[in-house]
Short mmCIF file of C-alpha atoms and ligand atoms in Angstrom, two decimals:
data_model
loop_
_atom_site.label_atom_id
_atom_site.label_comp_id
_atom_site.label_asym_id
_atom_site.label_seq_id
_atom_site.Cartn_x
_atom_site.Cartn_y
_atom_site.Cartn_z
CA UNK A 1 30.95 -19.64 9.90
CA UNK A 2 27.50 -20.70 8.65
CA UNK A 3 24.67 -20.45 11.15
CA UNK A 4 23.17 -23.66 12.38
CA UNK A 5 20.64 -22.02 14.71
CA UNK A 6 16.94 -22.81 14.49
CA UNK A 7 14.71 -20.63 12.35
CA UNK A 8 12.66 -18.28 14.56
CA UNK A 9 9.66 -18.34 12.22
CA UNK A 10 9.75 -18.51 8.43
CA UNK A 11 7.44 -15.53 8.13
CA UNK A 12 8.89 -13.73 11.20
CA UNK A 13 5.43 -14.08 12.76
CA UNK A 14 5.46 -12.64 16.27
CA UNK A 15 9.17 -11.71 15.98
CA UNK A 16 10.06 -8.17 17.05
CA UNK A 17 12.82 -6.92 14.71
CA UNK A 18 12.99 -3.25 15.61
CA UNK A 19 11.16 -0.33 17.14
CA UNK A 20 9.24 2.63 15.79
CA UNK A 21 7.50 5.72 17.10
CA UNK A 22 5.40 6.03 13.97
CA UNK A 23 2.51 3.63 14.31
CA UNK A 24 1.26 0.77 16.42
CA UNK A 25 -0.91 -2.18 15.46
CA UNK A 26 -2.76 -3.79 18.36
CA UNK A 27 -4.02 -6.86 16.59
CA UNK A 28 -6.01 -8.41 19.39
CA UNK A 29 -8.00 -5.22 20.01
CA UNK A 30 -8.24 -4.18 16.36
CA UNK A 31 -6.61 -0.83 17.03
CA UNK A 32 -4.21 1.15 14.85
CA UNK A 33 -2.57 4.36 16.03
CA UNK A 34 -0.23 6.85 14.34
CA UNK A 35 2.07 8.43 16.94
CA UNK A 36 -0.56 7.58 19.54
CA UNK A 37 -3.58 8.96 17.65
CA UNK A 38 -6.29 6.41 16.87
CA UNK A 39 -6.64 6.09 13.10
CA UNK A 40 -10.42 6.27 13.51
CA UNK A 41 -10.08 9.75 15.02
CA UNK A 42 -7.65 10.77 12.32
CA UNK A 43 -10.00 9.46 9.62
CA UNK A 44 -12.84 11.49 11.13
CA UNK A 45 -10.92 14.74 11.66
CA UNK A 46 -7.54 14.90 9.91
CA UNK A 47 -6.57 15.51 6.30
CA UNK A 48 -3.91 13.42 4.56
CA UNK A 49 -1.57 16.42 4.69
CA UNK A 50 -1.95 16.64 8.50
CA UNK A 51 -1.13 12.94 8.75
CA UNK A 52 1.94 13.39 6.53
CA UNK A 53 3.13 16.11 8.88
CA UNK A 54 2.39 13.98 11.92
CA UNK A 55 4.36 11.04 10.53
CA UNK A 56 7.32 13.05 9.22
CA UNK A 57 7.69 15.60 12.02
CA UNK A 58 6.22 13.88 15.07
CA UNK A 59 3.27 16.11 15.95
CA UNK A 60 0.08 17.51 14.47
CA UNK A 61 0.84 20.71 12.56
CA UNK A 62 -0.25 24.21 13.56
CA UNK A 63 -2.24 26.12 10.92
CA UNK A 64 0.99 27.79 9.78
CA UNK A 65 2.92 24.50 9.60
CA UNK A 66 0.10 22.85 7.66
CA UNK A 67 -0.09 25.74 5.19
CA UNK A 68 3.68 25.55 4.75
CA UNK A 69 3.55 21.79 4.07
CA UNK A 70 0.76 22.29 1.55
CA UNK A 71 2.89 24.89 -0.26
CA UNK A 72 5.85 22.51 -0.29
CA UNK A 73 3.73 19.63 -1.61
CA UNK A 74 2.24 21.89 -4.30
CA UNK A 75 5.73 23.01 -5.36
CA UNK A 76 6.81 19.36 -5.71
CA UNK A 77 3.85 17.73 -7.47
CA UNK A 78 4.90 18.27 -11.10
CA UNK A 79 6.98 15.57 -12.76
CA UNK A 80 10.21 16.33 -14.61
CA UNK A 81 9.31 16.59 -18.34
CA UNK A 82 11.73 13.73 -19.05
CA UNK A 83 9.73 11.54 -16.68
CA UNK A 84 6.50 12.27 -18.57
CA UNK A 85 8.29 11.54 -21.85
CA UNK A 86 9.46 8.25 -20.36
CA UNK A 87 5.89 7.34 -19.29
CA UNK A 88 4.61 8.17 -22.76
CA UNK A 89 7.19 5.83 -24.29
CA UNK A 90 6.09 2.81 -22.22
CA UNK A 91 3.80 0.11 -23.67
CA UNK A 92 0.18 1.11 -23.03
CA UNK A 93 -0.59 -2.34 -21.64
CA UNK A 94 2.18 -2.13 -19.02
CA UNK A 95 1.03 -3.15 -15.54
CA UNK A 96 0.39 0.03 -13.49
CA UNK A 97 2.53 -1.10 -10.53
CA UNK A 98 5.44 -1.86 -12.90
CA UNK A 99 5.08 1.66 -14.25
CA UNK A 100 4.92 3.22 -10.79
CA UNK A 101 7.95 1.28 -9.54
CA UNK A 102 9.94 2.31 -12.63
CA UNK A 103 8.90 5.95 -12.38
CA UNK A 104 9.69 6.26 -8.66
CA UNK A 105 13.12 4.79 -9.33
CA UNK A 106 13.54 7.14 -12.30
CA UNK A 107 12.85 10.21 -10.15
CA UNK A 108 16.34 9.71 -8.70
CA UNK A 109 17.76 10.39 -12.17
CA UNK A 110 16.32 13.88 -12.14
CA UNK A 111 17.44 14.75 -8.60
CA UNK A 112 21.00 15.93 -7.87
CA UNK A 113 23.12 13.35 -6.08
CA UNK A 114 26.15 13.62 -3.83
CA UNK A 115 29.63 12.70 -5.22
CA UNK A 116 29.24 9.02 -4.18
CA UNK A 117 25.98 8.74 -6.13
CA UNK A 118 23.70 8.84 -3.10
CA UNK A 119 20.83 11.34 -2.94
CA UNK A 120 20.20 13.17 0.33
CA UNK A 121 17.55 11.36 2.37
CA UNK A 122 15.73 14.04 4.33
CA UNK A 123 12.22 15.46 4.86
CA UNK A 124 12.58 17.51 1.71
CA UNK A 125 13.15 14.37 -0.38
CA UNK A 126 10.28 12.65 1.48
CA UNK A 127 7.90 15.50 0.63
CA UNK A 128 9.03 15.30 -3.01
CA UNK A 129 8.18 11.60 -3.16
CA UNK A 130 4.83 12.00 -1.37
CA UNK A 131 3.92 14.85 -3.74
CA UNK A 132 4.95 13.13 -6.97
CA UNK A 133 3.57 9.62 -6.43
CA UNK A 134 -0.08 10.59 -7.11
CA UNK A 135 1.02 12.63 -10.13
CA UNK A 136 2.73 9.55 -11.61
CA UNK A 137 -0.31 7.34 -10.94
CA UNK A 138 -2.73 9.88 -12.44
CA UNK A 139 -0.46 10.49 -15.45
CA UNK A 140 -0.37 6.76 -16.21
CA UNK A 141 -4.13 6.50 -15.69
CA UNK A 142 -4.51 8.90 -18.65
CA UNK A 143 -1.53 7.93 -20.81
CA UNK A 144 -2.60 4.28 -20.92
CA UNK A 145 -6.01 5.47 -22.22
CA UNK A 146 -4.29 7.48 -24.97
CA UNK A 147 -4.94 10.81 -23.20
CA UNK A 148 -2.47 13.59 -22.37
CA UNK A 149 -1.59 13.86 -18.67
CA UNK A 150 -3.22 16.73 -16.75
CA UNK A 151 -0.84 18.94 -14.75
CA UNK A 152 -1.52 19.25 -11.01
CA UNK A 153 -3.08 22.47 -9.70
CA UNK A 154 -1.17 24.13 -6.84
CA UNK A 155 -4.29 25.14 -4.93
CA UNK A 156 -5.65 21.58 -4.66
CA UNK A 157 -4.92 19.12 -1.84
CA UNK A 158 -3.49 15.66 -2.55
CA UNK A 159 -6.77 13.72 -2.87
CA UNK A 160 -8.56 16.40 -4.90
CA UNK A 161 -5.57 16.87 -7.17
CA UNK A 162 -5.34 13.14 -7.83
CA UNK A 163 -9.00 12.86 -8.87
CA UNK A 164 -8.69 16.06 -10.92
CA UNK A 165 -5.53 14.81 -12.68
CA UNK A 166 -7.24 11.51 -13.58
CA UNK A 167 -10.48 12.95 -14.97
CA UNK A 168 -9.51 16.51 -15.90
CA UNK A 169 -12.59 17.72 -13.97
CA UNK A 170 -13.12 19.05 -10.44
CA UNK A 171 -14.26 16.07 -8.32
CA UNK A 172 -17.42 16.03 -6.21
CA UNK A 173 -16.85 16.97 -2.53
CA UNK A 174 -17.97 13.49 -1.38
CA UNK A 175 -15.36 11.87 -3.64
CA UNK A 176 -12.61 14.22 -2.44
CA UNK A 177 -13.44 13.51 1.17
CA UNK A 178 -13.63 9.74 0.63
CA UNK A 179 -10.25 9.56 -1.09
CA UNK A 180 -8.68 11.83 1.53
CA UNK A 181 -10.00 9.53 4.28
CA UNK A 182 -8.69 6.49 2.39
CA UNK A 183 -5.22 8.10 2.22
CA UNK A 184 -5.34 8.81 5.97
CA UNK A 185 -6.33 5.21 6.77
CA UNK A 186 -3.59 3.66 4.61
CA UNK A 187 -0.74 6.06 5.43
CA UNK A 188 1.16 3.78 7.79
CA UNK A 189 1.02 0.34 9.37
CA UNK A 190 4.10 -0.37 11.48
CA UNK A 191 6.54 -3.00 10.13
CA UNK A 192 4.38 -4.37 7.32
CA UNK A 193 6.29 -6.15 4.53
CA UNK A 194 6.84 -3.14 2.25
CA UNK A 195 7.87 -0.86 5.11
CA UNK A 196 10.25 -3.50 6.40
CA UNK A 197 11.72 -3.80 2.89
CA UNK A 198 12.19 -0.01 2.84
CA UNK A 199 13.94 -0.12 6.22
CA UNK A 200 16.21 -2.99 5.17
CA UNK A 201 17.24 -1.07 2.05
CA UNK A 202 17.77 2.17 3.99
CA UNK A 203 19.81 0.29 6.60
CA UNK A 204 22.50 -0.41 3.95
CA UNK A 205 22.76 3.39 3.53
CA UNK A 206 21.12 3.20 0.13
CA UNK A 207 19.14 6.42 -0.37
CA UNK A 208 15.46 7.28 -0.02
CA UNK A 209 14.73 6.67 -3.74
CA UNK A 210 16.22 3.17 -3.54
CA UNK A 211 14.35 2.40 -0.32
CA UNK A 212 11.02 3.73 -1.68
CA UNK A 213 11.50 1.63 -4.83
CA UNK A 214 12.06 -1.48 -2.68
CA UNK A 215 8.88 -0.67 -0.81
CA UNK A 216 6.79 -0.34 -3.96
CA UNK A 217 8.19 -3.59 -5.32
CA UNK A 218 7.22 -5.34 -2.09
CA UNK A 219 3.74 -3.83 -1.97
CA UNK A 220 2.75 -5.42 -5.26
CA UNK A 221 2.14 -9.02 -4.17
CA UNK A 222 -1.41 -10.11 -3.36
CA UNK A 223 -0.54 -11.21 0.17
CA UNK A 224 0.07 -7.48 0.77
CA UNK A 225 -1.09 -4.50 -1.33
CA UNK A 226 -1.93 -6.44 -4.47
CA UNK A 227 -5.15 -7.86 -3.04
CA UNK A 228 -7.77 -5.15 -3.72
CA UNK A 229 -7.73 -5.48 -7.50
CA UNK A 230 -8.43 -9.19 -7.05
CA UNK A 231 -11.20 -8.41 -4.55
CA UNK A 232 -12.82 -6.22 -7.22
CA UNK A 233 -12.46 -8.99 -9.79
CA UNK A 234 -14.21 -11.33 -7.34
CA UNK A 235 -17.00 -8.79 -6.77
CA UNK A 236 -17.51 -8.20 -10.50
CA UNK A 237 -17.43 -11.93 -11.32
CA UNK A 238 -19.96 -12.63 -8.54
CA UNK A 239 -22.24 -9.96 -9.97
CA UNK A 240 -25.17 -10.25 -7.54
CA UNK A 241 -25.42 -10.90 -3.78
CA UNK A 242 -27.40 -14.09 -4.49
CA UNK A 243 -24.40 -15.60 -6.30
CA UNK A 244 -21.96 -14.92 -3.42
CA UNK A 245 -22.38 -18.26 -1.71
CA UNK A 246 -21.80 -20.37 -4.83
CA UNK A 247 -18.81 -18.22 -5.76
CA UNK A 248 -17.10 -18.52 -2.36
CA UNK A 249 -17.82 -22.23 -2.00
CA UNK A 250 -16.30 -22.94 -5.43
CA UNK A 251 -13.26 -20.83 -4.61
CA UNK A 252 -12.63 -22.50 -1.27
CA UNK A 253 -13.21 -25.95 -2.85
CA UNK A 254 -10.40 -25.13 -5.30
CA UNK A 255 -8.17 -24.41 -2.28
CA UNK A 256 -7.88 -20.70 -3.13
CA UNK A 257 -7.84 -17.86 -0.62
CA UNK A 258 -10.59 -15.28 -0.40
CA UNK A 259 -8.80 -12.07 -1.27
CA UNK A 260 -9.22 -9.21 1.19
CA UNK A 261 -9.81 -11.57 4.12
CA UNK A 262 -7.38 -12.56 6.88
CA UNK A 263 -4.50 -10.69 8.44
CA UNK A 264 -1.19 -11.55 10.06
CA UNK A 265 -1.68 -9.05 12.90
CA UNK A 266 -5.42 -8.47 13.35
CA UNK A 267 -7.27 -11.25 15.12
CA UNK A 268 -10.50 -9.24 14.92
CA UNK A 269 -11.88 -7.17 12.06
CA UNK A 270 -9.32 -4.70 10.69
CA UNK A 271 -10.29 -1.24 12.04
CA UNK A 272 -9.69 0.24 8.59
CA UNK A 273 -12.18 -2.22 7.08
CA UNK A 274 -14.87 -0.77 9.38
CA UNK A 275 -14.20 2.73 8.10
CA UNK A 276 -13.91 1.71 4.48
CA UNK A 277 -17.11 -0.29 4.56
CA UNK A 278 -19.06 2.83 5.52
CA UNK A 279 -17.41 4.76 2.72
CA UNK A 280 -18.06 2.03 0.14
CA UNK A 281 -21.72 1.95 1.12
CA UNK A 282 -22.15 5.73 1.06
CA UNK A 283 -20.35 6.16 -2.27
CA UNK A 284 -22.30 3.23 -3.74
CA UNK A 285 -25.61 4.91 -2.91
CA UNK A 286 -24.79 7.79 -5.25
CA UNK A 287 -23.13 5.70 -7.98
CA UNK A 288 -23.97 1.98 -8.15
CA UNK A 289 -25.12 0.28 -4.92
CA UNK A 290 -24.60 -3.21 -6.41
CA UNK A 291 -20.91 -3.53 -5.67
CA UNK A 292 -21.17 -2.74 -1.98
CA UNK A 293 -24.08 -5.20 -1.69
CA UNK A 294 -22.07 -7.95 -3.41
CA UNK A 295 -19.02 -7.21 -1.21
CA UNK A 296 -21.14 -7.42 1.93
CA UNK A 297 -22.63 -10.75 0.82
CA UNK A 298 -19.17 -12.11 -0.04
CA UNK A 299 -17.77 -11.16 3.35
CA UNK A 300 -20.69 -12.78 5.22
CA UNK A 301 -20.50 -15.93 3.11
CA UNK A 302 -16.72 -16.20 3.38
CA UNK A 303 -16.99 -15.97 7.15
CA UNK A 304 -19.54 -18.81 7.21
CA UNK A 305 -17.73 -21.03 4.70
CA UNK A 306 -14.27 -20.57 6.25
CA UNK A 307 -15.67 -21.31 9.72
CA UNK A 308 -17.26 -24.48 8.38
CA UNK A 309 -13.90 -25.46 6.86
CA UNK A 310 -12.13 -25.08 10.20
CA UNK A 311 -14.48 -24.81 13.20
CA UNK A 312 -13.36 -22.28 15.79
CA UNK A 313 -11.33 -20.22 13.32
CA UNK A 314 -12.49 -16.76 12.21
CA UNK A 315 -11.04 -14.95 9.22
CA UNK A 316 -12.14 -11.33 9.01
CA UNK A 317 -12.13 -8.71 6.28
CA UNK A 318 -8.89 -6.76 6.04
CA UNK A 319 -8.25 -3.25 4.73
CA UNK A 320 -8.23 -4.42 1.11
CA UNK A 321 -11.75 -5.84 1.12
CA UNK A 322 -13.75 -2.60 1.17
CA UNK A 323 -10.93 -0.67 -0.50
CA UNK A 324 -12.12 -2.38 -3.69
CA UNK A 325 -15.73 -1.06 -3.85
CA UNK A 326 -14.57 2.30 -2.41
CA UNK A 327 -11.94 3.01 -5.07
CA UNK A 328 -14.13 1.52 -7.80
CA UNK A 329 -16.93 3.93 -6.88
CA UNK A 330 -14.39 6.74 -7.25
CA UNK A 331 -13.85 5.69 -10.87
CA UNK A 332 -10.40 4.17 -10.34
CA UNK A 333 -9.72 1.04 -12.44
CA UNK A 334 -9.14 -2.12 -10.39
CA UNK A 335 -5.61 -2.64 -11.70
CA UNK A 336 -4.61 0.79 -10.35
CA UNK A 337 -5.84 0.19 -6.78
CA UNK A 338 -2.39 -0.86 -5.51
CA UNK A 339 -0.88 2.30 -7.00
CA UNK A 340 -3.37 4.41 -5.02
CA UNK A 341 -2.39 2.44 -1.91
CA UNK A 342 1.22 3.45 -2.67
CA UNK A 343 0.18 7.13 -2.81
CA UNK A 344 -0.97 6.83 0.81
CA UNK A 345 1.81 4.58 2.07
CA UNK A 346 4.57 6.77 0.61
CA UNK A 347 3.99 8.95 3.70
CA UNK A 348 4.67 6.01 6.03
CA UNK A 349 7.52 4.57 3.96
CA UNK A 350 9.45 7.83 3.84
CA UNK A 351 8.88 8.51 7.54
CA UNK A 352 10.14 4.99 8.35
CA UNK A 353 13.19 5.45 6.10
CA UNK A 354 14.11 8.67 7.92
CA UNK A 355 13.46 7.03 11.30
CA UNK A 356 15.72 4.12 10.31
CA UNK A 357 18.51 6.46 9.20
CA UNK A 358 18.29 8.54 12.38
CA UNK A 359 19.48 5.55 14.43
CA UNK A 360 20.78 3.16 11.82
CA UNK A 361 22.16 -0.32 12.15
CA UNK A 362 22.56 -2.64 9.16
CA UNK A 363 19.67 -5.13 9.10
CA UNK A 364 21.33 -8.42 8.25
CA UNK A 365 19.79 -11.58 9.72
CA UNK A 366 21.13 -15.11 9.42
CA UNK A 367 19.75 -18.22 7.75
CA UNK A 368 20.18 -21.86 8.66
CA UNK A 369 22.17 -23.48 5.86
CA UNK A 370 20.41 -26.65 4.68
CA UNK A 371 22.54 -27.45 1.62
CA UNK A 372 25.31 -30.11 1.42
CA UNK A 373 28.48 -29.49 3.46
CA UNK A 374 32.14 -29.34 2.26
CA UNK A 375 31.65 -30.30 -1.42
CA UNK A 376 35.04 -30.77 -3.23
CA UNK A 377 35.66 -28.81 -6.47
CA UNK A 378 34.59 -30.66 -9.63
CA UNK A 379 36.37 -29.96 -12.95
CA UNK A 380 33.85 -29.32 -15.77
CA UNK A 381 34.51 -32.62 -17.57
CA UNK A 382 33.67 -34.57 -14.41
CA UNK A 383 30.19 -32.98 -13.89
CA UNK A 384 26.93 -34.84 -14.41
CA UNK A 385 25.28 -34.21 -17.75
CA UNK A 386 21.63 -35.22 -17.95
N1 COA B 1 -8.92 -17.26 2.63
C1 COA B 1 -8.93 -18.56 3.01
N2 COA B 1 -8.16 -19.05 4.00
C2 COA B 1 -7.34 -18.19 4.61
C3 COA B 1 -7.29 -16.84 4.27
C4 COA B 1 -8.12 -16.39 3.25
N3 COA B 1 -8.10 -15.11 2.86
N4 COA B 1 -6.38 -16.23 5.06
C5 COA B 1 -5.87 -17.18 5.87
N5 COA B 1 -6.45 -18.35 5.59
C6 COA B 1 -6.18 -19.62 6.27
C7 COA B 1 -4.95 -20.29 5.68
O1 COA B 1 -5.29 -21.14 4.61
C8 COA B 1 -4.43 -21.06 6.88
O2 COA B 1 -5.22 -22.21 7.01
P1 COA B 1 -4.60 -23.57 7.64
O3 COA B 1 -4.21 -23.21 9.04
O4 COA B 1 -5.73 -24.52 7.54
O5 COA B 1 -3.41 -23.91 6.78
C9 COA B 1 -4.74 -20.14 8.04
O6 COA B 1 -5.85 -19.32 7.61
C10 COA B 1 -3.59 -19.24 8.41
O7 COA B 1 -3.08 -18.65 7.23
P2 COA B 1 -1.62 -18.05 7.12
O8 COA B 1 -1.28 -17.84 5.69
O9 COA B 1 -0.65 -18.82 7.95
O10 COA B 1 -1.83 -16.69 7.87
P3 COA B 1 -1.01 -15.38 7.67
O11 COA B 1 -1.02 -14.69 8.92
O12 COA B 1 0.31 -15.63 7.03
O13 COA B 1 -1.96 -14.73 6.55
C11 COA B 1 -2.56 -13.27 4.90
C12 COA B 1 -2.16 -13.43 6.35
C13 COA B 1 -2.96 -11.83 4.66
C14 COA B 1 -1.35 -13.60 4.00
C15 COA B 1 -3.72 -14.22 4.54
O14 COA B 1 -4.80 -14.00 5.41
C16 COA B 1 -4.16 -14.14 3.09
O15 COA B 1 -3.56 -14.77 2.23
N6 COA B 1 -5.22 -13.31 2.77
C17 COA B 1 -5.66 -13.14 1.43
C18 COA B 1 -4.84 -12.11 0.71
C19 COA B 1 -5.07 -10.72 1.26
O16 COA B 1 -6.16 -10.34 1.60
N7 COA B 1 -3.99 -9.94 1.28
C20 COA B 1 -4.02 -8.60 1.82
C21 COA B 1 -3.50 -8.60 3.22
S1 COA B 1 -3.72 -7.04 4.01
#
């Protein structure tokens, strides 16, 4: 029987749909924790590999456990040759997130499956996906420029390897550290849209490749992970801090949203924005300080203009705002920012998929039917032609 109940909230705002031990967003306080650890502490002290271990296995690794994970990641970073051939056959102007989504899905083709077609979903598969995602993104970064992909080096950590595979050169220590911190900050975020999509897919008993592909597809939109490229476009178009006010006023007058501002959960400034702002500023000082200065002016102006538009309301910078000048300073093209986000979030997605499967129940909500009731069958000759 069709449901006639009232819709809880179209965007599920404030609706609790499950539980997790992985991360917690305390929106009113502006706090994010992974398994109880404040992300600010993790950003200051932990490496991305430690955070992967924490998310997948539930505790911070010992030195031995961390070394073991690093060996396992190193052993899994290379792509199947067929996957590289596939990337090389794609149109060079293909959108990087389309390429990443296709390649993650394609990885299933090169992984043995069980008789029913499903691939085992376990920590081993999770580590494979976490290891290979940056290799795919870096390979496409080069292939689209007409360059041969650079193979990962087993002795390098995730962030260093990624920068090395993009440029073919050893990155500067400040760049390595900044990207590693970025990966820590973006690794998980409770039931955000892409993670929820991954859990819904996993709940049908589809495998980890299917669920990760759902997650990547869901990350792409600009209300979620697709925003930072547009933030960078806004920064570049603005050009100088003096032009920020005119730019934001024109944008708001057109009824458009300021990308990288506002958040469903945070009612104060996103704690990751705080961290990323510092990184964008520091990296800008050694590359080009303009972009941080423009970003800062845009954030200040947007706050003023949006408050004028609706007195009493505050809309703060979210994680994507200072992601833009941070990743740009690292030499990453704006249209690849969301792919780098996916490199970090693959840790959270896979941990959530395994958590879902450990205590699974099919996620299948209802909808209120608003179409016509009991329509009698119409033979084709009796249908309206217009
Ligand atoms: N610029 C201008 N106005 C914004 C805004 C922004 N970035 N974010 C929210 N608002 C306004 C909306 O227009 C709406 O105004 P109204 O009440 O007058 O209609 C109000 O704030 C609430 O917006 P709503 O879309 O209901 O809030 P939400 O919780 O669904 O929004 C986002 C969360 C992220 C979708 C939203 O803030 C947004 O679109 N941000 C820009 C895109 C972005 O940065 N995405 C990355 C998110 S991490």
